[in-house]
């Protein structure tokens, strides 16, 4: 790195010429179970992947100010740093919904979406909370209201909230600038062996969605695999003849 903030913690890959492995832990928050992540990190240190990816929701993101959010990130970073391999961060809705969360992320980790090539394999890490600031604030306020209803009335009350019916609650948003970033990365690396995409919310399920489809179009007939999270349940689907894997907690 050049000293700037990065969405990964270091670049000391646990590499060996005879292996190429990476691990993909799933959603951590939205109901974190104590010590599960700590045990997972210890197990990963035994398995020794070359690096660790994820699909977002790394903190609860429910602190109301910079200090609280930075404390949440400090806690996650400290646990992630116990991994021997580098950890690459993907932002989820708990990490990036609302300008306050987005600003804290950018101050700490820089880019919300990025790409890199490792051993002739292209990795694309997407931000599925890529809404315009005004829309982001609307979603943030509706989400907070819905969470208050959930705390008071449970699932039945939550299901009646405006937030529960939002398209953005279930499906990811990829802005035009982000879409073009990945199209450029794909075009700049035409001969890689494989491409992996990591994103939190499925970005292909929203009605009228075109920006993620443009990334899929750019991938064309090359081999690729997509990992997502958000729903806390495992789903495998085939789309465009490729594997789309939604990870469970």
Coordinates of N, CA, C and O in Angstrom, one line a residue, residues 3-190:
X3 N 0.3 3.9 2.0 CA 0.1 4.6 3.3 C -1.3 5.1 3.4 O -1.7 5.6 4.5
X4 N -2.1 5.0 2.4 CA -3.5 5.4 2.5 C -4.3 4.3 3.1 O -3.9 3.1 3.2
X5 N -5.5 4.7 3.6 CA -6.4 3.7 4.2 C -6.8 2.7 3.2 O -7.1 3.0 2.0
X6 N -6.9 1.4 3.6 CA -7.3 0.4 2.7 C -8.4 -0.5 3.3 O -8.4 -0.7 4.5
X7 N -9.3 -1.1 2.5 CA -10.3 -2.1 3.1 C -9.7 -3.5 3.2 O -10.4 -4.5 3.0
X8 N -8.5 -3.6 3.6 CA -7.9 -4.9 4.0 C -6.8 -4.5 5.1 O -6.4 -3.4 5.2
X9 N -6.5 -5.5 5.9 CA -5.7 -5.2 7.1 C -4.2 -5.3 6.9 O -3.4 -4.7 7.6
X10 N -3.7 -6.1 6.0 CA -2.3 -6.2 5.6 C -2.1 -7.0 4.3 O -3.1 -7.5 3.8
X11 N -0.9 -7.2 3.9 CA -0.7 -7.8 2.6 C 0.4 -8.9 2.7 O 1.0 -9.3 1.8
X12 N 0.5 -9.5 3.9 CA 1.4 -10.6 4.1 C 0.7 -11.9 3.9 O 0.2 -12.6 4.8
X13 N 0.5 -12.3 2.6 CA -0.2 -13.5 2.2 C 0.4 -14.7 2.7 O 1.7 -14.9 2.7
X14 N -0.4 -15.6 3.3 CA 0.2 -16.9 3.8 C 0.3 -17.8 2.6 O -0.4 -18.8 2.4
X15 N 1.3 -17.5 1.7 CA 1.4 -18.1 0.4 C 2.3 -19.3 0.4 O 3.2 -19.4 1.1
X16 N 2.0 -20.2 -0.6 CA 2.8 -21.4 -0.8 C 2.6 -21.7 -2.3 O 1.5 -21.7 -2.8
X17 N 3.7 -22.1 -3.0 CA 3.6 -22.4 -4.4 C 2.7 -23.5 -4.7 O 2.1 -23.7 -5.8
X18 N 2.5 -24.4 -3.7 CA 1.7 -25.6 -4.0 C 0.2 -25.5 -3.6 O -0.5 -26.5 -3.7
X19 N -0.2 -24.3 -3.2 CA -1.6 -24.2 -2.9 C -2.2 -22.8 -3.3 O -1.4 -21.9 -3.4
X20 N -3.5 -22.7 -3.5 CA -4.1 -21.4 -3.7 C -5.5 -21.6 -3.0 O -6.4 -22.1 -3.6
X21 N -5.6 -21.1 -1.8 CA -6.9 -21.2 -1.1 C -7.2 -19.8 -0.5 O -6.3 -19.1 0.0
X22 N -8.5 -19.5 -0.4 CA -9.0 -18.4 0.3 C -10.3 -18.8 1.0 O -11.0 -19.7 0.6
X23 N -10.5 -18.1 2.2 CA -11.7 -18.4 3.0 C -12.8 -17.3 2.8 O -12.4 -16.2 2.6
X24 N -14.0 -17.7 3.0 CA -15.1 -16.7 2.9 C -16.1 -16.9 4.1 O -17.1 -17.6 4.0
X25 N -15.8 -16.2 5.2 CA -16.8 -16.2 6.3 C -18.0 -15.4 5.9 O -17.9 -14.5 5.0
X26 N -19.1 -15.7 6.4 CA -20.4 -15.0 6.0 C -20.7 -13.9 7.0 O -19.9 -13.5 7.8
X27 N -22.0 -13.5 7.0 CA -22.4 -12.4 7.8 C -22.1 -12.6 9.3 O -22.3 -13.7 9.8
X28 N -21.6 -11.6 9.9 CA -21.2 -11.7 11.4 C -22.3 -11.1 12.2 O -22.7 -11.7 13.3
X29 N -22.9 -10.0 11.8 CA -23.8 -9.3 12.7 C -25.3 -9.4 12.2 O -25.6 -10.2 11.3
X30 N -26.2 -8.6 12.8 CA -27.6 -8.8 12.6 C -28.0 -9.9 13.5 O -28.9 -10.7 13.1
X31 N -27.5 -10.0 14.7 CA -27.7 -11.1 15.6 C -26.5 -11.9 15.9 O -26.5 -13.2 15.7
X32 N -25.4 -11.3 16.2 CA -24.1 -12.0 16.4 C -24.2 -13.0 17.6 O -24.7 -12.6 18.6
X33 N -23.7 -14.2 17.4 CA -23.6 -15.1 18.5 C -22.2 -15.0 19.1 O -21.2 -15.1 18.4
X34 N -22.2 -14.9 20.4 CA -20.9 -14.6 21.1 C -19.8 -15.7 20.8 O -20.1 -16.9 20.7
X35 N -18.6 -15.2 20.4 CA -17.4 -16.0 20.3 C -17.4 -16.9 19.0 O -16.4 -17.5 18.7
X36 N -18.4 -16.9 18.2 CA -18.4 -17.7 17.0 C -17.3 -17.2 16.1 O -16.6 -18.0 15.5
X37 N -17.2 -15.9 15.9 CA -16.2 -15.4 15.0 C -14.8 -15.7 15.5 O -13.9 -16.0 14.7
X38 N -14.6 -15.5 16.8 CA -13.3 -15.8 17.4 C -12.9 -17.2 17.2 O -11.7 -17.5 16.9
X39 N -13.8 -18.2 17.3 CA -13.5 -19.6 17.0 C -13.2 -19.8 15.6 O -12.2 -20.5 15.2
X40 N -13.9 -19.1 14.7 CA -13.7 -19.2 13.3 C -12.3 -18.7 12.9 O -11.6 -19.3 12.1
X41 N -11.9 -17.6 13.5 CA -10.5 -17.1 13.2 C -9.5 -18.1 13.7 O -8.5 -18.3 12.9
X42 N -9.7 -18.7 14.8 CA -8.7 -19.7 15.3 C -8.7 -20.9 14.3 O -7.6 -21.4 14.1
X43 N -9.8 -21.3 13.8 CA -9.9 -22.4 12.9 C -9.2 -22.0 11.6 O -8.5 -22.9 11.0
X44 N -9.4 -20.8 11.1 CA -8.8 -20.3 9.9 C -7.3 -20.3 10.0 O -6.5 -20.6 9.1
X45 N -6.8 -20.0 11.2 CA -5.3 -20.0 11.4 C -4.8 -21.5 11.3 O -3.6 -21.6 10.9
X46 N -5.6 -22.4 11.6 CA -5.2 -23.8 11.4 C -5.3 -24.3 9.9 O -4.4 -25.0 9.4
X47 N -6.3 -23.8 9.3 CA -6.5 -24.1 7.9 C -5.5 -23.4 6.9 O -5.2 -23.9 5.9
X48 N -5.1 -22.2 7.4 CA -4.1 -21.4 6.6 C -4.4 -21.1 5.2 O -3.7 -21.4 4.3
X49 N -5.6 -20.5 5.0 CA -5.8 -19.9 3.6 C -4.9 -18.8 3.4 O -4.3 -18.2 4.3
X50 N -4.7 -18.5 2.1 CA -3.7 -17.4 1.7 C -4.3 -16.0 2.1 O -3.5 -15.1 2.4
X51 N -5.6 -15.9 2.1 CA -6.2 -14.7 2.5 C -7.7 -15.0 2.8 O -8.2 -16.1 2.5
X52 N -8.4 -14.0 3.4 CA -9.8 -14.2 3.9 C -10.6 -13.1 3.3 O -10.3 -11.9 3.4
X53 N -11.7 -13.5 2.6 CA -12.7 -12.5 2.1 C -13.9 -12.5 3.1 O -13.8 -13.1 4.1
X54 N -14.9 -11.9 2.7 CA -16.2 -11.9 3.4 C -17.3 -11.3 2.6 O -17.0 -10.8 1.5
X55 N -18.5 -11.3 3.1 CA -19.7 -10.8 2.3 C -20.4 -9.7 3.1 O -21.5 -9.4 2.9
X56 N -19.7 -9.0 4.0 CA -20.2 -7.9 4.7 C -21.0 -8.1 6.0 O -21.2 -9.3 6.4
X57 N -21.5 -7.0 6.5 CA -22.1 -7.0 7.9 C -21.1 -7.5 8.9 O -21.3 -8.5 9.6
X58 N -20.1 -6.6 9.1 CA -19.0 -6.9 10.0 C -19.2 -6.3 11.3 O -18.6 -6.8 12.3
X59 N -20.0 -5.2 11.4 CA -20.4 -4.6 12.7 C -21.9 -4.5 12.8 O -22.5 -4.5 11.7
X60 N -22.4 -4.2 14.0 CA -23.8 -4.0 14.1 C -24.2 -2.6 13.5 O -25.3 -2.5 12.9
X61 N -23.3 -1.6 13.6 CA -23.6 -0.3 13.0 C -24.7 0.4 13.6 O -25.3 1.3 13.0
X62 N -25.1 0.1 14.9 CA -26.2 0.8 15.5 C -25.8 1.9 16.5 O -26.7 2.4 17.2
X63 N -24.5 2.2 16.6 CA -24.1 3.4 17.4 C -24.5 4.7 16.7 O -24.5 4.7 15.4
X64 N -24.9 5.6 17.4 CA -25.4 6.9 16.8 C -24.4 7.9 16.5 O -24.8 9.0 16.1
X65 N -23.1 7.7 16.7 CA -22.2 8.8 16.5 C -20.8 8.1 16.1 O -20.6 6.9 16.1
X66 N -19.9 9.0 15.7 CA -18.6 8.6 15.2 C -17.9 7.7 16.2 O -17.3 6.7 15.9
X67 N -17.9 8.2 17.4 CA -17.1 7.5 18.5 C -17.6 6.1 18.7 O -16.8 5.2 18.8
X68 N -19.0 5.9 18.7 CA -19.5 4.6 18.9 C -19.2 3.7 17.7 O -18.8 2.5 17.9
X69 N -19.3 4.2 16.5 CA -19.0 3.4 15.3 C -17.6 3.0 15.2 O -17.2 1.9 14.9
X70 N -16.7 4.0 15.6 CA -15.3 3.7 15.6 C -14.9 2.6 16.6 O -14.0 1.8 16.4
X71 N -15.6 2.6 17.7 CA -15.4 1.6 18.8 C -15.8 0.2 18.2 O -15.2 -0.8 18.5
X72 N -16.9 0.2 17.5 CA -17.4 -1.1 16.9 C -16.3 -1.6 15.9 O -16.0 -2.8 15.9
X73 N -15.8 -0.7 15.1 CA -14.8 -1.1 14.1 C -13.5 -1.5 14.8 O -12.8 -2.4 14.4
X74 N -13.2 -0.8 15.9 CA -11.9 -1.1 16.6 C -12.1 -2.6 17.1 O -11.1 -3.4 17.1
X75 N -13.3 -2.9 17.6 CA -13.5 -4.3 18.1 C -13.3 -5.3 17.0 O -12.7 -6.4 17.2
X76 N -14.0 -5.0 15.8 CA -13.9 -6.0 14.7 C -12.4 -6.1 14.2 O -11.9 -7.2 14.0
X77 N -11.8 -5.0 14.1 CA -10.4 -5.0 13.6 C -9.5 -5.8 14.5 O -8.6 -6.6 14.0
X78 N -9.7 -5.6 15.8 CA -8.8 -6.4 16.8 C -9.0 -7.9 16.6 O -8.0 -8.7 16.7
X79 N -10.2 -8.3 16.4 CA -10.5 -9.7 16.2 C -10.0 -10.2 14.9 O -9.4 -11.3 14.7
X80 N -10.2 -9.4 13.8 CA -9.8 -9.8 12.5 C -8.2 -9.9 12.4 O -7.7 -10.7 11.7
X81 N -7.6 -9.0 13.2 CA -6.1 -9.0 13.2 C -5.5 -10.2 13.8 O -4.3 -10.5 13.7
X82 N -6.3 -11.0 14.5 CA -5.8 -12.3 15.1 C -5.7 -13.4 14.0 O -5.0 -14.4 14.3
X83 N -6.2 -13.1 12.8 CA -6.0 -14.0 11.7 C -4.6 -13.9 11.2 O -4.1 -12.8 11.1
X84 N -4.0 -15.0 10.8 CA -2.7 -15.0 10.2 C -2.7 -14.4 8.8 O -1.8 -13.6 8.5
X85 N -3.8 -14.7 8.1 CA -3.9 -14.2 6.7 C -4.5 -12.9 6.6 O -5.2 -12.4 7.5
X86 N -4.3 -12.1 5.5 CA -4.9 -10.8 5.3 C -6.4 -11.0 5.3 O -6.9 -12.0 4.8
X87 N -7.2 -10.0 5.8 CA -8.6 -10.0 5.7 C -9.0 -8.8 4.9 O -8.7 -7.7 5.1
X88 N -9.8 -9.1 3.8 CA -10.3 -8.1 2.9 C -11.8 -7.8 3.3 O -12.6 -8.8 3.4
X89 N -12.1 -6.5 3.4 CA -13.4 -6.2 3.9 C -14.4 -5.9 2.8 O -14.1 -5.2 1.8
X90 N -15.6 -6.4 2.9 CA -16.8 -6.1 2.1 C -17.8 -5.4 3.0 O -18.1 -5.8 4.1
X91 N -18.4 -4.3 2.5 CA -19.4 -3.6 3.3 C -20.8 -4.1 3.1 O -21.2 -4.4 2.0
X92 N -21.5 -4.3 4.2 CA -22.9 -4.7 4.1 C -23.8 -3.5 4.6 O -23.3 -2.4 4.9
X93 N -25.1 -3.8 4.7 CA -26.0 -2.7 5.2 C -25.7 -2.3 6.6 O -25.9 -1.1 6.9
X94 N -25.3 -3.2 7.5 CA -25.0 -2.8 8.8 C -23.7 -1.9 8.9 O -23.5 -1.2 9.8
X95 N -22.9 -2.0 7.8 CA -21.6 -1.3 7.8 C -21.8 0.0 7.1 O -21.0 1.0 7.3
X96 N -22.7 0.1 6.1 CA -22.7 1.3 5.2 C -24.1 2.0 5.0 O -24.1 2.9 4.2
X97 N -25.1 1.6 5.7 CA -26.4 2.2 5.5 C -26.4 3.6 6.2 O -26.4 3.6 7.5
X98 N -26.5 4.7 5.5 CA -26.5 6.0 6.1 C -25.1 6.7 5.9 O -24.1 6.1 5.9
X99 N -25.2 8.0 5.7 CA -24.0 8.7 5.4 C -23.0 8.7 6.6 O -21.8 8.8 6.4
X100 N -23.5 8.6 7.8 CA -22.6 8.5 9.0 C -21.7 7.3 8.9 O -20.5 7.3 9.1
X101 N -22.4 6.1 8.7 CA -21.6 4.9 8.5 C -20.7 4.9 7.3 O -19.5 4.5 7.4
X102 N -21.1 5.5 6.2 CA -20.3 5.6 5.0 C -19.1 6.4 5.3 O -18.0 6.1 4.9
X103 N -19.3 7.6 6.0 CA -18.2 8.5 6.2 C -17.1 7.8 7.1 O -15.9 8.0 6.9
X104 N -17.6 7.1 8.1 CA -16.6 6.4 9.0 C -15.9 5.3 8.3 O -14.6 5.2 8.4
X105 N -16.6 4.6 7.5 CA -15.9 3.5 6.6 C -14.8 4.2 5.8 O -13.7 3.7 5.7
X106 N -15.2 5.3 5.1 CA -14.2 5.9 4.1 C -13.0 6.5 4.9 O -11.9 6.4 4.4
X107 N -13.2 7.0 6.1 CA -12.1 7.5 6.8 C -11.2 6.4 7.3 O -10.0 6.6 7.3
X108 N -11.7 5.3 7.6 CA -10.9 4.1 8.2 C -10.3 3.3 7.1 O -9.2 2.8 7.2
X109 N -11.1 3.0 6.0 CA -10.8 2.0 5.1 C -10.7 2.5 3.6 O -10.4 1.7 2.7
X110 N -11.0 3.7 3.4 CA -10.9 4.2 2.0 C -12.1 3.8 1.1 O -13.2 4.1 1.4
X111 N -11.7 3.0 0.2 CA -12.7 2.6 -0.9 C -13.8 1.7 -0.4 O -13.5 0.8 0.4
X112 N -15.0 1.9 -0.9 CA -16.1 1.1 -0.5 C -16.2 -0.1 -1.5 O -16.9 -1.1 -1.2
X113 N -15.6 0.0 -2.7 CA -15.6 -1.1 -3.6 C -14.2 -1.0 -4.3 O -13.6 0.0 -4.5
X114 N -13.8 -2.2 -4.7 CA -12.4 -2.3 -5.3 C -12.2 -3.6 -5.9 O -13.0 -4.5 -5.9
X115 N -11.1 -3.7 -6.6 CA -10.7 -5.0 -7.3 C -9.2 -5.2 -7.2 O -8.5 -4.3 -7.0
X116 N -8.8 -6.5 -7.3 CA -7.4 -6.8 -7.3 C -7.2 -8.1 -8.0 O -8.2 -8.9 -8.2
X117 N -6.0 -8.4 -8.5 CA -5.6 -9.6 -9.1 C -4.6 -10.3 -8.2 O -3.7 -9.7 -7.8
X118 N -4.9 -11.6 -8.0 CA -4.0 -12.4 -7.2 C -3.8 -13.7 -7.9 O -4.8 -14.4 -8.2
X119 N -2.5 -14.1 -8.2 CA -2.2 -15.3 -8.9 C -3.1 -15.5 -10.2 O -3.7 -16.6 -10.4
X120 N -3.2 -14.4 -10.9 CA -3.9 -14.5 -12.2 C -5.4 -14.8 -12.0 O -6.1 -15.3 -12.9
X121 N -6.0 -14.4 -10.9 CA -7.4 -14.5 -10.6 C -7.9 -13.1 -10.2 O -7.2 -12.4 -9.4
X122 N -9.0 -12.6 -10.8 CA -9.5 -11.3 -10.5 C -10.6 -11.4 -9.4 O -11.5 -12.2 -9.5
X123 N -10.4 -10.5 -8.4 CA -11.4 -10.4 -7.3 C -12.1 -9.1 -7.4 O -11.4 -8.0 -7.4
X124 N -13.4 -9.1 -7.4 CA -14.2 -7.9 -7.4 C -15.0 -7.8 -6.1 O -15.7 -8.7 -5.8
X125 N -14.8 -6.7 -5.4 CA -15.5 -6.5 -4.1 C -16.5 -5.3 -4.2 O -16.0 -4.2 -4.4
X126 N -17.8 -5.6 -4.1 CA -18.8 -4.6 -4.5 C -19.4 -3.9 -3.2 O -19.4 -4.6 -2.2
X127 N -20.0 -2.7 -3.4 CA -20.7 -2.1 -2.4 C -22.2 -2.0 -2.8 O -22.6 -1.3 -3.7
X128 N -23.0 -2.8 -2.1 CA -24.4 -2.9 -2.6 C -25.3 -1.9 -1.8 O -26.6 -1.9 -1.9
X129 N -24.7 -1.0 -1.1 CA -25.4 0.2 -0.5 C -25.1 1.5 -1.2 O -25.1 2.5 -0.6
X130 N -24.9 1.4 -2.5 CA -24.4 2.5 -3.3 C -25.6 3.4 -3.8 O -25.8 3.6 -5.0
X131 N -26.3 3.9 -2.8 CA -27.4 4.8 -3.1 C -27.0 6.2 -3.1 O -26.0 6.6 -2.4
X132 N -27.7 7.1 -3.7 CA -27.5 8.5 -3.6 C -27.7 9.0 -2.2 O -28.5 8.4 -1.4
X133 N -26.9 10.0 -1.8 CA -27.0 10.4 -0.3 C -28.4 10.7 0.2 O -28.7 10.3 1.3
X134 N -29.2 11.4 -0.6 CA -30.6 11.7 -0.2 C -31.4 10.4 0.1 O -32.1 10.2 1.1
X135 N -31.2 9.4 -0.9 CA -31.9 8.2 -0.7 C -31.4 7.4 0.4 O -32.1 6.7 1.2
X136 N -30.0 7.4 0.6 CA -29.4 6.7 1.7 C -30.0 7.2 3.0 O -30.2 6.4 3.9
X137 N -30.1 8.5 3.2 CA -30.7 9.1 4.4 C -32.1 8.6 4.7 O -32.5 8.3 5.8
X138 N -32.9 8.6 3.6 CA -34.3 8.1 3.7 C -34.3 6.7 4.2 O -35.1 6.3 5.1
X139 N -33.5 5.8 3.6 CA -33.4 4.4 4.0 C -33.0 4.3 5.5 O -33.5 3.5 6.3
X140 N -32.0 5.1 5.8 CA -31.4 5.1 7.2 C -32.5 5.4 8.2 O -32.6 4.7 9.2
X141 N -33.3 6.5 8.0 CA -34.3 6.9 8.9 C -35.4 5.8 9.0 O -35.9 5.5 10.1
X142 N -35.8 5.3 7.8 CA -36.9 4.3 7.8 C -36.4 3.0 8.6 O -37.2 2.4 9.3
X143 N -35.1 2.7 8.4 CA -34.6 1.5 9.0 C -34.6 1.7 10.6 O -34.9 0.8 11.3
X144 N -34.2 2.8 11.0 CA -34.2 3.1 12.5 C -35.6 3.0 13.1 O -35.8 2.5 14.2
X145 N -36.5 3.6 12.4 CA -37.9 3.5 12.8 C -38.4 2.0 12.9 O -39.0 1.6 13.8
X146 N -38.0 1.3 11.9 CA -38.5 -0.1 11.8 C -37.8 -1.0 12.9 O -38.4 -1.8 13.5
X147 N -36.5 -0.7 13.2 CA -35.9 -1.4 14.3 C -36.5 -1.1 15.6 O -36.6 -2.0 16.5
X148 N -37.0 0.2 15.8 CA -37.7 0.5 17.1 C -39.0 -0.3 17.2 O -39.3 -0.7 18.3
X149 N -39.7 -0.4 16.1 CA -40.9 -1.2 16.0 C -40.6 -2.6 16.3 O -41.3 -3.3 17.1
X150 N -39.6 -3.1 15.7 CA -39.2 -4.5 16.0 C -38.9 -4.8 17.5 O -39.3 -5.8 18.0
X151 N -38.2 -3.8 18.1 CA -37.9 -4.0 19.5 C -39.1 -4.0 20.4 O -39.2 -4.7 21.4
X152 N -40.2 -3.3 19.9 CA -41.4 -3.1 20.7 C -42.4 -4.2 20.4 O -43.1 -4.7 21.2
X153 N -42.5 -4.6 19.1 CA -43.6 -5.4 18.6 C -43.2 -6.7 18.0 O -44.0 -7.6 17.6
X154 N -41.9 -6.9 17.8 CA -41.4 -8.1 17.1 C -41.6 -8.2 15.6 O -41.9 -7.1 15.0
X155 N -41.4 -9.4 15.1 CA -41.5 -9.6 13.6 C -42.8 -9.1 13.0 O -42.8 -8.5 11.9
X156 N -43.9 -9.3 13.7 CA -45.2 -9.0 13.2 C -45.3 -7.5 12.9 O -45.8 -7.0 11.9
X157 N -44.9 -6.7 13.9 CA -44.9 -5.2 13.8 C -43.9 -4.8 12.7 O -44.2 -3.9 11.9
X158 N -42.7 -5.4 12.7 CA -41.7 -5.0 11.7 C -42.2 -5.2 10.3 O -41.9 -4.4 9.4
X159 N -42.9 -6.3 10.1 CA -43.4 -6.6 8.7 C -44.3 -5.5 8.2 O -44.5 -5.4 7.0
X160 N -44.9 -4.7 9.0 CA -45.9 -3.7 8.6 C -45.2 -2.3 8.4 O -45.9 -1.4 7.9
X161 N -43.9 -2.2 8.7 CA -43.2 -1.0 8.5 C -42.9 -0.6 7.1 O -42.9 -1.5 6.2
X162 N -42.7 0.6 6.8 CA -42.4 1.1 5.4 C -41.1 0.5 5.0 O -40.9 0.1 3.8
X163 N -40.1 0.4 5.9 CA -38.8 -0.2 5.6 C -38.9 -1.6 5.1 O -38.2 -2.0 4.2
X164 N -39.8 -2.4 5.8 CA -39.9 -3.8 5.4 C -40.3 -4.0 4.0 O -39.9 -5.1 3.4
X165 N -41.0 -3.1 3.4 CA -41.4 -3.2 2.0 C -40.5 -2.6 1.0 O -40.7 -2.6 -0.2
X166 N -39.4 -2.0 1.4 CA -38.5 -1.3 0.5 C -37.7 -2.3 -0.4 O -37.2 -3.3 0.1
X167 N -37.6 -2.0 -1.7 CA -36.8 -2.8 -2.6 C -35.4 -2.9 -2.1 O -34.7 -3.9 -2.2
X168 N -34.9 -1.8 -1.5 CA -33.5 -1.7 -1.1 C -33.2 -2.6 0.1 O -32.0 -2.8 0.4
X169 N -34.2 -3.0 0.8 CA -34.0 -3.8 2.0 C -33.5 -5.2 1.6 O -32.7 -5.8 2.3
X170 N -34.0 -5.7 0.5 CA -33.6 -7.1 0.1 C -32.6 -7.1 -1.0 O -31.8 -8.1 -1.1
X171 N -32.7 -6.1 -1.9 CA -31.8 -6.1 -3.1 C -30.8 -5.0 -3.0 O -31.0 -3.9 -2.5
X172 N -29.6 -5.3 -3.5 CA -28.5 -4.3 -3.5 C -28.6 -3.3 -4.6 O -29.3 -3.5 -5.6
X173 N -27.9 -2.2 -4.4 CA -27.9 -1.1 -5.4 C -26.4 -0.9 -5.8 O -25.5 -0.8 -4.9
X174 N -26.2 -0.9 -7.1 CA -24.9 -0.6 -7.7 C -25.0 0.6 -8.5 O -25.8 0.6 -9.5
X175 N -24.3 1.7 -8.1 CA -24.4 2.9 -8.9 C -23.7 2.9 -10.2 O -22.8 2.0 -10.4
X176 N -24.0 3.8 -11.1 CA -23.3 3.8 -12.4 C -21.8 3.9 -12.4 O -21.1 3.2 -13.1
X177 N -21.3 4.7 -11.5 CA -19.8 4.9 -11.4 C -19.2 3.6 -10.9 O -18.1 3.2 -11.4
X178 N -19.8 3.0 -9.9 CA -19.3 1.7 -9.5 C -19.3 0.6 -10.6 O -18.3 -0.1 -10.8
X179 N -20.4 0.6 -11.3 CA -20.6 -0.4 -12.3 C -19.5 -0.2 -13.4 O -18.8 -1.2 -13.8
X180 N -19.2 1.1 -13.7 CA -18.1 1.3 -14.7 C -16.8 0.9 -14.2 O -15.9 0.5 -15.0
X181 N -16.5 1.2 -12.9 CA -15.3 0.8 -12.3 C -15.0 -0.7 -12.5 O -13.9 -1.1 -12.9
X182 N -16.0 -1.5 -12.3 CA -15.8 -3.0 -12.5 C -15.7 -3.4 -14.0 O -15.0 -4.3 -14.3
X183 N -16.5 -2.7 -14.8 CA -16.4 -3.0 -16.2 C -15.0 -2.7 -16.7 O -14.4 -3.5 -17.4
X184 N -14.4 -1.6 -16.2 CA -13.0 -1.3 -16.6 C -12.0 -2.3 -16.1 O -11.1 -2.7 -16.8
X185 N -12.3 -2.8 -14.9 CA -11.4 -3.8 -14.3 C -11.4 -5.1 -15.0 O -10.4 -5.7 -15.3
X186 N -12.6 -5.4 -15.5 CA -12.8 -6.7 -16.2 C -12.1 -6.6 -17.6 O -11.4 -7.5 -18.0
X187 N -12.3 -5.4 -18.2 CA -11.7 -5.2 -19.6 C -10.2 -5.1 -19.5 O -9.5 -5.5 -20.4
X188 N -9.7 -4.6 -18.4 CA -8.2 -4.5 -18.2 C -7.6 -5.8 -17.9 O -6.3 -5.9 -18.0
X189 N -8.4 -6.8 -17.6 CA -7.8 -8.2 -17.2 C -8.5 -9.3 -18.0 O -9.3 -10.1 -17.5
X190 N -8.3 -9.3 -19.3 CA -9.1 -10.2 -20.2 C -8.7 -11.6 -20.1 O -9.5 -12.5 -20.5

